[in-house]
Amino acid sequence: MRILMVVLTLITSTFWCVQTRANSVVVIVHKDNPNNQISKRQLIDLYMGKYVAFPNGEKAMPLDVAAPDALKRDFYKKLVSMPVSRVNSYWSRISFTGRASKPREQENERMLVNYIAQNPNSIGYVSRAQFNKMNSKQIKIIMELYE
Amino acid sequence: MQAKDTLLQLKIMKKLLILISVLLQMTQFAIANEGLHVSGFGNLGLVYSDSENYQFRTDISKYDDKMSPTQVNWDAISNLGIHFEYRVNNNIDAVAQFFYRGQDSFSFDDYTNLAFLRYRPTANWEIRAGRTALDIYLLAEYRDISFAYPWAKVPTEVYGLIPHRSLDGIDFTYHDQTQPFDYRIKFYTGHSSSQIGGLDYKEALTLEELFGVSLELSQLNWLVSIKHTQAKIDDNTQSTQLLTDQLNRIPDALWQNRESFINGFELAGKSARYTSIGARYDFDPLSIIGELSHLDGDSSIFRKVNSAYISTVYSLDRDQFFYSYGFTDTDTYRFEDQTLRLDLLPLETAQLIFAINESSNYFSSSQSTHSIGWRHDLSDNLAMKVQLDRTFIDQGGGSLWFFDGFLQTSPKEAVTAVFVSMSFTF
């Protein structure tokens, strides 16, 4: 009985880990970008217009994605624990006062990846599942956001 | 009277149509141009107040030609802005913003809220030249962008006495990340023009030689800001000049202190100083925002005003509930100069004394407000707000409101005001 419980626990936690990984959002940059990782605080500063630069001090161009709608919601929930409406409210006091420019929105994940492939100073996010599916050689992951 | 009202409405409609057509043309140009990004914001709101003496206004730049007979006001918090950003290259961009908030003139200058070029030599440094938002208090830069805050309007006690919104000049900003906080320091200089008004009148008030510094320390869940601005008032307002001319006619023999009084009274060349300390702290689901401000100047008109507010906001997913308390306090001015020989002067001189008291109390607001309200985000870019204010106005302290009479005789009253609005961005 004890062995059965251990096996069941192992199966459940493995399944949960796989699910969590599959639901994660990956933060991507151009493959030639010298930055290989970024902290959550740096990513928050970058996406909330507080310090729009990579860890090495190079200016960055953050990108948002319009579709699927759930991806943007998921990204900001994981990043700052805020609904998109509150993120927009925050950004309206940054962008409309001319302090910083809102992340430029790309129509979908494929267009976002193509944009990053052509602009080495840009940074964006896609779902782990989409990243695996696209298998682009022009981009690399510098952070992964889980639940 | 009815014909005059219809004419005024036609004029406003004509202006709105011109504005909309200009905005449409600009939007079409933006769509055709990839480097250009167009966005906008607005607020459609109504205000109801239960007072027959006082009518709400957001700040002293608002004037009106008559009190609304219905006590319902659509103009007070409604506005529309369109924002353009053009990215020249990685270091340079240009920003322009046009804003309608009930201005009754239609000059390009009046509607231009922002128009600047920005140069970012590194990620830390930023230089902007042109027309920028005047960063005088914590919420000053975005006071008109209703979607940016939970309330239906920014606290009138602190922001009602600041008519100026933009700065024509240059600013330098340095910001960096350190442990345990980020910091941002900005120096700005230039000049700023605005109207000040009330019922039946409006006058220009320009601040020259304006210098300011803003320091912000922050983390994602807190912010502390300290700001100080000082400027010279370029000239007397029309009414101050008129009054000064009249006072100058009184012979020295009948008023020994005339020259020194006028020197302390008139606005031309006098300094004005604005200081504020503000803070925000978020401990989910609660946030506390507060600010203390101090305004003073070297003229008896531009006297010491202390004001403050504190607000607690409780946030759920798409809802925010808030309670705020704000107050402003200024001593009432009364002309007292024993060297003026009123007994030897014509009776009309008493009217001049009355006018001195009236002018000197223009900035003398004295009131406190309790507010409760609710913001509900209907979508990612559309929010509905409801706010209930209970304001206790002291006798002679109603200068933040439209008052049909002389300010020094404005009565003590408790006013209830209800605000309902829809704010949006696009």
Coordinates of C-alpha atoms in Angstrom, one line a residue:
Chain A
M1 CA 0.0 0.0 0.0
R2 CA 2.8 2.4 1.0
I3 CA 4.6 1.7 -2.3
L4 CA 1.4 2.3 -4.2
M5 CA 1.0 5.7 -2.5
V6 CA 4.6 6.7 -3.3
V7 CA 4.2 5.7 -7.0
L8 CA 0.9 7.6 -7.2
T9 CA 2.5 10.7 -5.7
L10 CA 5.4 10.5 -8.1
I11 CA 3.1 10.1 -11.1
T12 CA 1.0 13.1 -9.9
S13 CA 3.9 15.4 -9.2
T14 CA 5.6 14.5 -12.5
F15 CA 2.3 15.2 -14.4
W16 CA 1.9 18.5 -12.5
C17 CA 5.5 19.5 -13.4
V18 CA 5.0 18.7 -17.0
Q19 CA 1.7 20.6 -17.0
T20 CA 3.3 23.6 -15.3
R21 CA 6.2 23.6 -17.8
A22 CA 3.8 23.3 -20.7
N23 CA 1.8 26.3 -19.3
S24 CA 4.8 28.5 -18.7
V25 CA 5.6 31.7 -20.6
V26 CA 9.1 32.0 -22.0
V27 CA 10.8 35.4 -22.4
I28 CA 12.8 35.5 -25.6
V29 CA 15.5 37.7 -27.2
H30 CA 17.5 37.6 -30.4
K31 CA 20.1 34.8 -30.4
D32 CA 23.0 37.3 -30.7
N33 CA 21.8 39.3 -27.7
P34 CA 24.7 39.1 -25.2
N35 CA 22.3 38.8 -22.2
N36 CA 21.6 35.1 -21.4
Q37 CA 19.4 35.7 -18.4
I38 CA 17.3 38.3 -16.7
S39 CA 15.9 38.5 -13.1
K40 CA 12.2 38.9 -12.5
R41 CA 12.8 42.4 -11.0
Q42 CA 14.7 43.5 -14.1
L43 CA 11.9 42.1 -16.3
I44 CA 9.3 44.0 -14.3
D45 CA 11.3 47.2 -14.6
L46 CA 11.6 46.7 -18.3
Y47 CA 7.9 45.8 -18.9
M48 CA 6.6 48.5 -16.5
G49 CA 8.6 51.3 -18.1
K50 CA 10.8 51.9 -15.1
Y51 CA 14.2 51.0 -16.6
V52 CA 13.9 50.0 -20.2
A53 CA 17.3 48.3 -20.6
F54 CA 18.9 44.8 -20.5
P55 CA 21.0 43.8 -17.5
N56 CA 24.2 44.9 -19.5
G57 CA 22.8 48.5 -19.8
E58 CA 21.9 48.2 -23.5
K59 CA 18.5 49.9 -24.3
A60 CA 15.7 47.4 -24.9
M61 CA 12.5 47.4 -26.9
P62 CA 9.8 45.3 -25.1
L63 CA 7.1 43.8 -27.1
D64 CA 3.6 42.6 -26.2
V65 CA 1.5 40.1 -28.1
A66 CA -2.2 40.8 -29.0
A67 CA -3.3 37.2 -29.8
P68 CA -4.0 34.9 -28.2
D69 CA -5.5 37.2 -25.6
A70 CA -4.9 34.7 -22.8
L71 CA -1.2 34.8 -23.3
K72 CA -0.9 38.5 -22.4
R73 CA -3.2 38.1 -19.4
D74 CA -1.1 35.1 -18.3
F75 CA 2.2 36.9 -18.8
Y76 CA 1.2 40.0 -16.7
K77 CA -0.5 37.8 -14.0
K78 CA 2.7 35.9 -13.7
L79 CA 4.9 39.0 -13.8
V80 CA 3.1 41.5 -11.6
S81 CA 0.0 39.7 -10.4
M82 CA -2.2 42.3 -12.0
P83 CA -5.1 42.0 -14.5
V84 CA -4.4 43.6 -17.9
S85 CA -6.9 46.4 -17.2
R86 CA -4.8 47.5 -14.2
V87 CA -1.6 47.2 -16.2
N88 CA -3.2 49.4 -18.8
S89 CA -4.2 51.9 -16.1
Y90 CA -0.6 51.9 -14.8
W91 CA 0.7 52.4 -18.4
S92 CA -1.7 55.3 -19.1
R93 CA 0.1 57.3 -16.4
I94 CA 3.5 56.4 -17.9
S95 CA 2.8 56.6 -21.7
F96 CA 0.4 59.6 -21.8
T97 CA 2.7 61.7 -19.8
G98 CA 5.5 61.0 -22.2
R99 CA 7.7 59.2 -19.6
A100 CA 8.1 56.0 -21.6
S101 CA 6.6 54.2 -24.5
K102 CA 4.3 51.3 -24.0
P103 CA 5.6 47.9 -25.3
R104 CA 4.8 47.7 -29.0
E105 CA 2.1 45.1 -29.7
Q106 CA 2.6 42.4 -32.3
E107 CA -0.4 40.7 -33.8
N108 CA 0.5 37.1 -32.8
E109 CA 3.4 35.0 -31.5
R110 CA 4.8 34.2 -35.0
M111 CA 5.0 37.9 -35.9
L112 CA 6.6 38.6 -32.5
V113 CA 9.3 36.0 -33.1
N114 CA 9.9 37.3 -36.6
Y115 CA 10.2 40.9 -35.3
I116 CA 12.8 39.8 -32.6
A117 CA 14.7 37.8 -35.3
Q118 CA 15.2 41.1 -37.2
N119 CA 15.7 43.4 -34.1
P120 CA 18.5 42.3 -31.8
N121 CA 17.5 44.9 -29.1
S122 CA 13.9 43.7 -28.7
I123 CA 12.5 41.3 -26.1
G124 CA 9.2 39.5 -26.0
Y125 CA 7.3 36.5 -24.7
V126 CA 5.6 33.4 -26.1
S127 CA 4.0 30.4 -24.6
R128 CA 6.4 27.4 -24.0
A129 CA 4.2 25.2 -26.3
Q130 CA 4.4 27.8 -29.1
F131 CA 8.2 28.2 -28.6
N132 CA 8.7 24.4 -28.9
K133 CA 6.5 24.3 -32.0
M134 CA 8.2 27.1 -33.8
N135 CA 11.7 25.8 -33.1
S136 CA 13.3 29.1 -34.4
K137 CA 17.1 29.3 -34.5
Q138 CA 17.0 33.1 -34.4
I139 CA 15.8 33.4 -30.8
K140 CA 16.7 32.2 -27.4
I141 CA 15.1 32.0 -24.0
I142 CA 16.4 34.2 -21.2
M143 CA 13.7 33.5 -18.6
E144 CA 10.8 31.2 -18.0
L145 CA 7.7 32.3 -16.0
Y146 CA 5.8 29.6 -14.2
E147 CA 2.5 29.7 -12.2
Chain B
M1 CA -30.5 84.7 -23.6
Q2 CA -31.8 81.5 -25.4
A3 CA -30.4 82.7 -28.7
K4 CA -27.0 83.3 -27.0
D5 CA -27.0 79.8 -25.6
T6 CA -27.9 78.3 -29.0
L7 CA -25.0 80.3 -30.6
L8 CA -22.6 79.1 -27.9
Q9 CA -23.7 75.4 -28.4
L10 CA -23.2 75.8 -32.2
K11 CA -19.8 77.2 -31.7
I12 CA -18.8 74.3 -29.4
M13 CA -20.2 71.8 -31.9
K14 CA -18.2 73.4 -34.7
K15 CA -15.0 73.2 -32.7
L16 CA -15.6 69.6 -31.8
L17 CA -16.2 68.7 -35.5
I18 CA -13.0 70.5 -36.5
L19 CA -11.1 68.6 -33.7
I20 CA -12.6 65.3 -34.7
S21 CA -11.7 65.8 -38.4
V22 CA -8.1 66.8 -37.5
L23 CA -7.8 63.7 -35.3
L24 CA -9.1 61.5 -38.1
Q25 CA -6.7 62.9 -40.6
M26 CA -3.8 62.4 -38.1
T27 CA -4.9 58.8 -37.4
Q28 CA -5.0 58.0 -41.2
F29 CA -1.5 59.4 -41.5
A30 CA -0.4 57.3 -38.5
I31 CA -1.8 54.1 -40.1
A32 CA 0.1 54.9 -43.3
N33 CA 3.3 55.4 -41.3
E34 CA 4.8 52.5 -39.4
G35 CA 7.1 54.6 -37.2
L36 CA 4.2 56.5 -35.8
H37 CA 2.1 55.1 -32.9
V38 CA -1.3 56.7 -32.1
S39 CA -3.2 56.2 -28.9
G40 CA -5.6 58.2 -26.8
F41 CA -7.6 58.6 -23.7
G42 CA -10.8 60.2 -22.5
N43 CA -13.5 60.6 -19.9
L44 CA -17.2 61.2 -20.1
G45 CA -18.6 62.1 -16.8
L46 CA -21.3 64.1 -15.0
V47 CA -21.2 65.9 -11.7
Y48 CA -24.2 66.6 -9.5
S49 CA -23.9 68.8 -6.5
D50 CA -26.7 69.6 -4.1
S51 CA -25.6 73.2 -3.4
E52 CA -27.3 76.3 -4.8
N53 CA -24.3 78.5 -3.9
Y54 CA -21.4 76.3 -5.1
Q55 CA -20.9 74.5 -8.4
F56 CA -18.0 72.0 -8.8
R57 CA -14.9 72.7 -10.9
T58 CA -11.8 70.6 -11.1
D59 CA -9.4 73.6 -10.7
I60 CA -9.1 77.4 -10.9
S61 CA -8.3 77.3 -14.6
K62 CA -12.0 76.6 -15.3
Y63 CA -14.3 79.5 -15.7
D64 CA -17.9 79.8 -16.7
D65 CA -20.2 82.4 -17.9
K66 CA -23.1 81.3 -15.7
M67 CA -24.0 78.9 -13.0
S68 CA -25.8 75.8 -14.3
P69 CA -29.5 76.0 -13.2
T70 CA -29.8 72.2 -12.9
Q71 CA -26.7 71.7 -10.7
V72 CA -25.7 68.9 -13.1
N73 CA -22.5 69.6 -14.9
W74 CA -21.3 67.5 -18.0
D75 CA -18.2 69.7 -18.7
A76 CA -16.4 69.5 -15.4
I77 CA -14.7 66.1 -15.7
S78 CA -15.2 65.2 -19.4
N79 CA -12.2 65.3 -21.7
L80 CA -10.6 63.7 -24.8
G81 CA -6.9 63.4 -25.6
I82 CA -5.0 61.9 -28.6
H83 CA -1.4 61.0 -28.3
F84 CA 1.2 60.6 -31.0
E85 CA 4.7 59.0 -30.7
Y86 CA 7.1 59.0 -33.5
R87 CA 10.3 57.0 -33.2
V88 CA 13.1 58.6 -35.2
N89 CA 15.8 56.1 -34.2
N90 CA 16.9 54.2 -31.1
N91 CA 17.9 57.4 -29.3
I92 CA 15.4 60.0 -30.5
D93 CA 11.7 60.1 -30.5
A94 CA 9.0 62.8 -30.7
V95 CA 5.7 63.0 -28.8
A96 CA 2.7 65.2 -29.4
Q97 CA -0.6 65.2 -27.5
F98 CA -3.8 67.2 -28.2
F99 CA -6.3 67.6 -25.5
Y100 CA -9.8 68.9 -25.2
R101 CA -11.2 69.7 -21.8
G102 CA -13.7 72.3 -22.5
Q103 CA -11.4 75.1 -23.7
D104 CA -13.5 77.8 -25.3
S105 CA -10.8 79.1 -27.7
F106 CA -9.5 77.1 -30.7
S107 CA -5.9 78.0 -31.0
F108 CA -3.4 75.2 -31.7
D109 CA -1.5 76.3 -28.5
D110 CA -4.5 75.8 -26.2
Y111 CA -5.1 72.3 -27.4
T112 CA -1.4 71.1 -27.4
N113 CA -0.8 69.4 -24.2
L114 CA 2.6 67.8 -25.1
A115 CA 5.0 68.4 -28.0
F116 CA 8.5 67.5 -27.3
L117 CA 11.6 65.8 -28.8
R118 CA 13.4 63.3 -26.6
Y119 CA 17.0 62.3 -26.7
R120 CA 18.2 59.2 -24.8
P121 CA 21.9 59.0 -25.0
T122 CA 21.9 56.0 -22.7
A123 CA 19.3 54.0 -20.9
N124 CA 19.8 56.1 -17.8
W125 CA 19.8 59.6 -19.3
E126 CA 16.9 61.5 -20.9
I127 CA 16.7 65.0 -22.3
R128 CA 13.4 66.4 -23.5
A129 CA 12.8 69.8 -25.1
G130 CA 9.5 71.4 -26.0
R131 CA 6.2 71.2 -24.2
T132 CA 6.2 68.6 -21.4
A133 CA 3.7 67.9 -18.6
L134 CA 4.4 70.1 -15.6
D135 CA 5.7 67.6 -12.9
I136 CA 4.8 69.9 -10.0
Y137 CA 3.0 67.4 -7.7
L138 CA 2.8 63.6 -7.4
L139 CA -0.2 63.2 -9.8
A140 CA 0.2 66.4 -11.7
E141 CA 1.5 64.9 -15.0
Y142 CA -1.6 62.6 -15.3
R143 CA -4.3 64.5 -13.4
D144 CA -6.6 64.6 -16.5
I145 CA -6.1 61.0 -17.5
S146 CA -8.9 59.5 -15.6
F147 CA -8.2 55.9 -16.6
A148 CA -4.9 56.2 -14.8
Y149 CA -6.3 56.4 -11.2
P150 CA -9.2 54.8 -9.2
W151 CA -11.0 58.1 -8.3
A152 CA -13.4 60.0 -10.6
K153 CA -11.0 63.0 -10.3
V154 CA -7.8 63.8 -8.5
P155 CA -8.2 65.4 -5.0
T156 CA -9.4 69.0 -5.6
E157 CA -7.9 70.2 -2.3
V158 CA -4.3 69.7 -3.6
Y159 CA -4.8 70.0 -7.4
G160 CA -7.6 72.6 -7.6
L161 CA -5.2 75.5 -7.0
I162 CA -2.8 74.5 -9.7
P163 CA -4.1 75.7 -13.1
H164 CA -0.8 75.2 -15.0
R165 CA -0.5 71.8 -16.8
S166 CA 2.4 72.1 -19.2
L167 CA 5.9 73.5 -19.3
D168 CA 7.6 75.0 -22.4
G169 CA 11.2 74.4 -21.8
I170 CA 13.7 71.6 -21.2
D171 CA 14.1 68.8 -18.7
F172 CA 17.0 66.4 -17.8
T173 CA 16.2 63.1 -16.1
Y174 CA 18.6 60.5 -14.7
H175 CA 17.3 57.2 -13.4
D176 CA 19.0 54.1 -12.2
Q177 CA 18.4 50.8 -10.2
T178 CA 20.2 50.4 -6.9
Q179 CA 19.6 48.2 -3.9
P180 CA 17.2 48.5 -2.2
F181 CA 15.3 50.9 -4.6
D182 CA 15.2 52.6 -8.0
Y183 CA 15.6 56.3 -8.1
R184 CA 14.7 59.0 -10.7
I185 CA 15.8 62.6 -10.5
K186 CA 14.6 65.3 -12.9
F187 CA 15.5 69.0 -13.3
Y188 CA 13.3 71.1 -15.4
T189 CA 13.2 74.8 -16.5
G190 CA 11.1 76.9 -18.8
H191 CA 7.8 78.8 -18.6
S192 CA 4.2 77.9 -18.2
S193 CA 1.0 79.7 -19.1
S194 CA -2.6 79.2 -18.0
Q195 CA -5.9 80.9 -17.5
I196 CA -7.4 81.5 -14.1
G197 CA -11.0 82.2 -13.8
G198 CA -14.3 82.0 -12.0
L199 CA -17.9 83.0 -12.9
D200 CA -17.9 85.6 -15.7
Y201 CA -14.2 86.2 -16.0
K202 CA -10.9 84.6 -17.0
E203 CA -7.3 86.0 -16.9
A204 CA -3.9 84.9 -18.0
L205 CA -1.3 83.9 -15.4
T206 CA 2.2 83.1 -16.8
L207 CA 5.0 81.7 -14.8
E208 CA 8.5 82.7 -16.1
E209 CA 11.9 81.6 -15.0
L210 CA 10.5 78.4 -13.7
F211 CA 12.9 75.9 -12.2
G212 CA 12.1 72.6 -10.5
V213 CA 13.5 69.4 -9.2
S214 CA 11.7 66.1 -8.8
L215 CA 13.2 63.1 -6.9
E216 CA 11.4 59.7 -6.9
L217 CA 12.5 56.7 -5.0
S218 CA 10.6 53.5 -5.8
Q219 CA 10.1 49.8 -5.8
L220 CA 7.3 48.1 -7.6
N221 CA 5.1 48.2 -4.4
W222 CA 6.1 51.7 -3.1
L223 CA 7.0 55.2 -4.2
V224 CA 8.2 58.3 -2.4
S225 CA 8.4 61.5 -4.3
I226 CA 9.7 65.0 -3.3
K227 CA 9.2 67.9 -5.7
H228 CA 10.0 71.6 -5.5
T229 CA 9.3 74.2 -8.1
Q230 CA 9.8 77.9 -8.1
A231 CA 8.9 80.6 -10.7
K232 CA 8.4 84.2 -11.3
I233 CA 4.9 85.6 -12.2
D234 CA 5.6 87.5 -15.4
D235 CA 2.9 90.2 -15.0
N236 CA -0.1 91.4 -13.1
T237 CA -3.4 89.8 -14.1
Q238 CA -5.8 92.3 -15.7
S239 CA -7.8 92.8 -12.6
T240 CA -4.7 93.2 -10.3
Q241 CA -3.3 95.8 -12.7
L242 CA -6.6 97.7 -12.7
L243 CA -6.8 97.7 -9.0
T244 CA -3.1 98.8 -8.7
D245 CA -3.7 101.7 -11.0
Q246 CA -6.6 102.8 -8.8
L247 CA -4.5 102.5 -5.6
N248 CA -1.7 104.5 -7.1
R249 CA -4.1 107.5 -7.4
I250 CA -4.4 107.8 -3.7
P251 CA -2.0 110.6 -2.6
D252 CA 1.0 109.8 -0.4
A253 CA -0.2 112.2 2.2
L254 CA -3.4 110.1 2.7
W255 CA -1.6 106.8 2.6
Q256 CA 1.9 106.7 3.9
N257 CA 2.4 103.0 3.2
R258 CA 0.9 103.0 -0.3
E259 CA 4.1 102.2 -2.1
S260 CA 5.1 99.3 0.2
F261 CA 1.5 98.0 0.2
I262 CA 1.3 97.9 -3.6
N263 CA 4.7 96.3 -3.8
G264 CA 3.6 93.5 -1.6
F265 CA 0.2 93.2 -3.3
E266 CA 0.9 93.1 -7.1
L267 CA 1.9 89.9 -8.8
A268 CA 4.3 91.1 -11.5
G269 CA 7.8 89.8 -10.9
K270 CA 6.9 88.0 -7.6
S271 CA 8.1 84.5 -6.8
A272 CA 5.8 81.6 -6.4
R273 CA 6.9 78.3 -4.8
Y274 CA 5.4 74.8 -4.9
T275 CA 6.6 72.0 -2.7
S276 CA 5.1 68.5 -2.3
I277 CA 5.9 65.2 -0.6
G278 CA 4.0 62.2 -1.8
A279 CA 4.0 58.5 -1.2
R280 CA 2.3 55.3 -2.3
Y281 CA 2.5 51.9 -0.7
D282 CA 0.8 48.8 -2.0
F283 CA 0.3 45.8 0.2
D284 CA -2.1 43.7 -1.9
P285 CA -5.1 44.1 -1.9
L286 CA -4.7 47.5 -0.2
S287 CA -2.9 50.6 -1.4
I288 CA -2.4 53.8 0.4
I289 CA -1.6 57.1 -1.4
G290 CA -1.0 60.4 0.2
E291 CA 0.5 63.8 -0.4
L292 CA 1.3 67.0 1.4
S293 CA 1.7 70.2 -0.5
H294 CA 2.7 73.7 0.2
L295 CA 2.2 76.7 -2.0
D296 CA 3.5 80.2 -1.2
G297 CA 4.6 83.4 -2.9
D298 CA 5.8 86.9 -2.3
S299 CA 2.5 88.6 -3.1
S300 CA -0.3 88.9 -0.7
I301 CA -2.5 87.3 -3.4
F302 CA -0.2 84.3 -3.7
R303 CA -0.1 83.5 0.0
K304 CA 0.6 80.4 2.0
V305 CA -1.7 77.4 1.3
N306 CA -1.2 74.0 2.9
S307 CA -3.1 71.1 1.6
A308 CA -3.1 67.3 1.8
Y309 CA -5.0 64.1 1.0
I310 CA -4.8 60.5 1.9
S311 CA -6.5 57.7 0.1
T312 CA -7.0 54.0 0.8
V313 CA -7.8 51.8 -2.2
Y314 CA -9.0 48.2 -1.9
S315 CA -8.4 46.3 -5.2
L316 CA -10.1 43.1 -6.3
D317 CA -9.6 41.7 -9.8
R318 CA -11.6 44.2 -11.8
D319 CA -12.9 46.4 -9.0
Q320 CA -11.4 49.1 -6.8
F321 CA -13.1 50.6 -3.8
F322 CA -11.7 53.7 -2.1
Y323 CA -12.0 56.2 0.7
S324 CA -10.2 59.5 0.6
Y325 CA -9.8 62.5 2.8
G326 CA -8.4 65.8 1.7
F327 CA -8.1 69.3 3.1
T328 CA -6.8 72.7 2.3
D329 CA -6.2 75.5 4.7
T330 CA -5.5 79.2 4.2
D331 CA -5.9 82.2 6.4
T332 CA -8.5 84.7 5.2
Y333 CA -7.0 88.0 4.3
R334 CA -8.3 91.2 5.7
F335 CA -6.9 94.6 4.7
E336 CA -5.5 96.4 7.7
D337 CA -3.4 99.5 7.3
Q338 CA -3.8 102.4 9.8
T339 CA -1.8 104.8 7.6
L340 CA -4.7 104.9 5.1
R341 CA -6.8 107.9 6.0
L342 CA -10.2 106.5 5.0
D343 CA -11.9 109.4 6.9
L344 CA -10.4 111.9 4.5
L345 CA -11.0 109.9 1.3
P346 CA -14.2 109.6 -0.7
L347 CA -16.6 106.8 0.2
E348 CA -15.7 104.9 -3.0
T349 CA -12.3 104.1 -1.5
A350 CA -14.1 101.5 0.6
Q351 CA -14.9 99.6 -2.6
L352 CA -11.2 99.5 -3.4
I353 CA -10.5 97.9 0.0
F354 CA -13.2 95.4 -0.7
A355 CA -11.5 94.7 -4.1
I356 CA -8.1 94.2 -2.3
N357 CA -9.7 91.7 0.0
E358 CA -11.4 89.9 -2.9
S359 CA -8.2 89.6 -4.9
S360 CA -6.1 88.6 -1.9
N361 CA -8.5 85.8 -1.1
Y362 CA -8.5 84.3 -4.6
F363 CA -6.2 81.5 -3.5
S364 CA -7.7 81.3 0.0
S365 CA -9.4 77.9 -0.1
S366 CA -10.4 76.4 3.1
Q367 CA -12.3 73.1 3.0
S368 CA -12.1 69.4 3.7
T369 CA -13.7 66.5 1.8
H370 CA -14.5 62.9 2.6
S371 CA -14.9 60.7 -0.6
I372 CA -16.0 57.2 -1.1
G373 CA -16.2 55.5 -4.5
W374 CA -15.9 52.5 -6.8
R375 CA -14.1 51.8 -10.0
H376 CA -15.1 48.8 -12.1
D377 CA -13.1 47.9 -15.2
L378 CA -15.7 46.9 -17.8
S379 CA -12.9 45.8 -20.2
D380 CA -9.1 46.2 -20.4
N381 CA -9.5 49.8 -21.7
L382 CA -12.8 50.9 -20.3
A383 CA -13.7 51.7 -16.6
M384 CA -16.8 52.9 -14.9
K385 CA -16.5 55.1 -11.8
V386 CA -18.9 56.3 -9.2
Q387 CA -17.8 58.7 -6.4
L388 CA -19.6 60.5 -3.6
D389 CA -18.0 63.5 -2.0
R390 CA -19.0 65.4 1.1
T391 CA -17.2 68.7 1.3
F392 CA -17.2 71.1 4.3
I393 CA -16.5 74.6 3.0
D394 CA -15.5 77.3 5.5
Q395 CA -16.9 80.8 5.4
G396 CA -14.9 82.7 2.7
G397 CA -13.0 79.5 1.8
G398 CA -14.9 78.5 -1.4
S399 CA -12.4 79.6 -4.0
L400 CA -12.1 76.1 -5.5
W401 CA -15.8 76.2 -6.5
F402 CA -17.8 78.4 -8.9
F403 CA -19.5 80.8 -6.6
D404 CA -22.0 83.4 -7.8
G405 CA -20.9 86.3 -5.6
F406 CA -17.9 87.7 -3.8
L407 CA -15.5 85.1 -2.4
Q408 CA -15.0 86.9 0.9
T409 CA -18.8 86.5 1.5
S410 CA -19.0 82.9 0.3
P411 CA -20.9 81.1 3.0
K412 CA -20.0 78.1 5.2
E413 CA -21.7 75.1 3.7
A414 CA -21.6 71.3 3.5
V415 CA -21.9 70.2 -0.1
T416 CA -22.6 66.7 -1.4
A417 CA -21.4 65.9 -4.9
V418 CA -21.8 62.8 -7.0
F419 CA -19.5 61.9 -9.9
V420 CA -20.4 59.2 -12.5
S421 CA -18.0 58.6 -15.3
M422 CA -16.7 56.3 -18.0
S423 CA -13.0 56.6 -18.7
F424 CA -11.2 54.9 -21.5
T425 CA -8.0 54.5 -23.5
F426 CA -7.5 53.4 -27.1

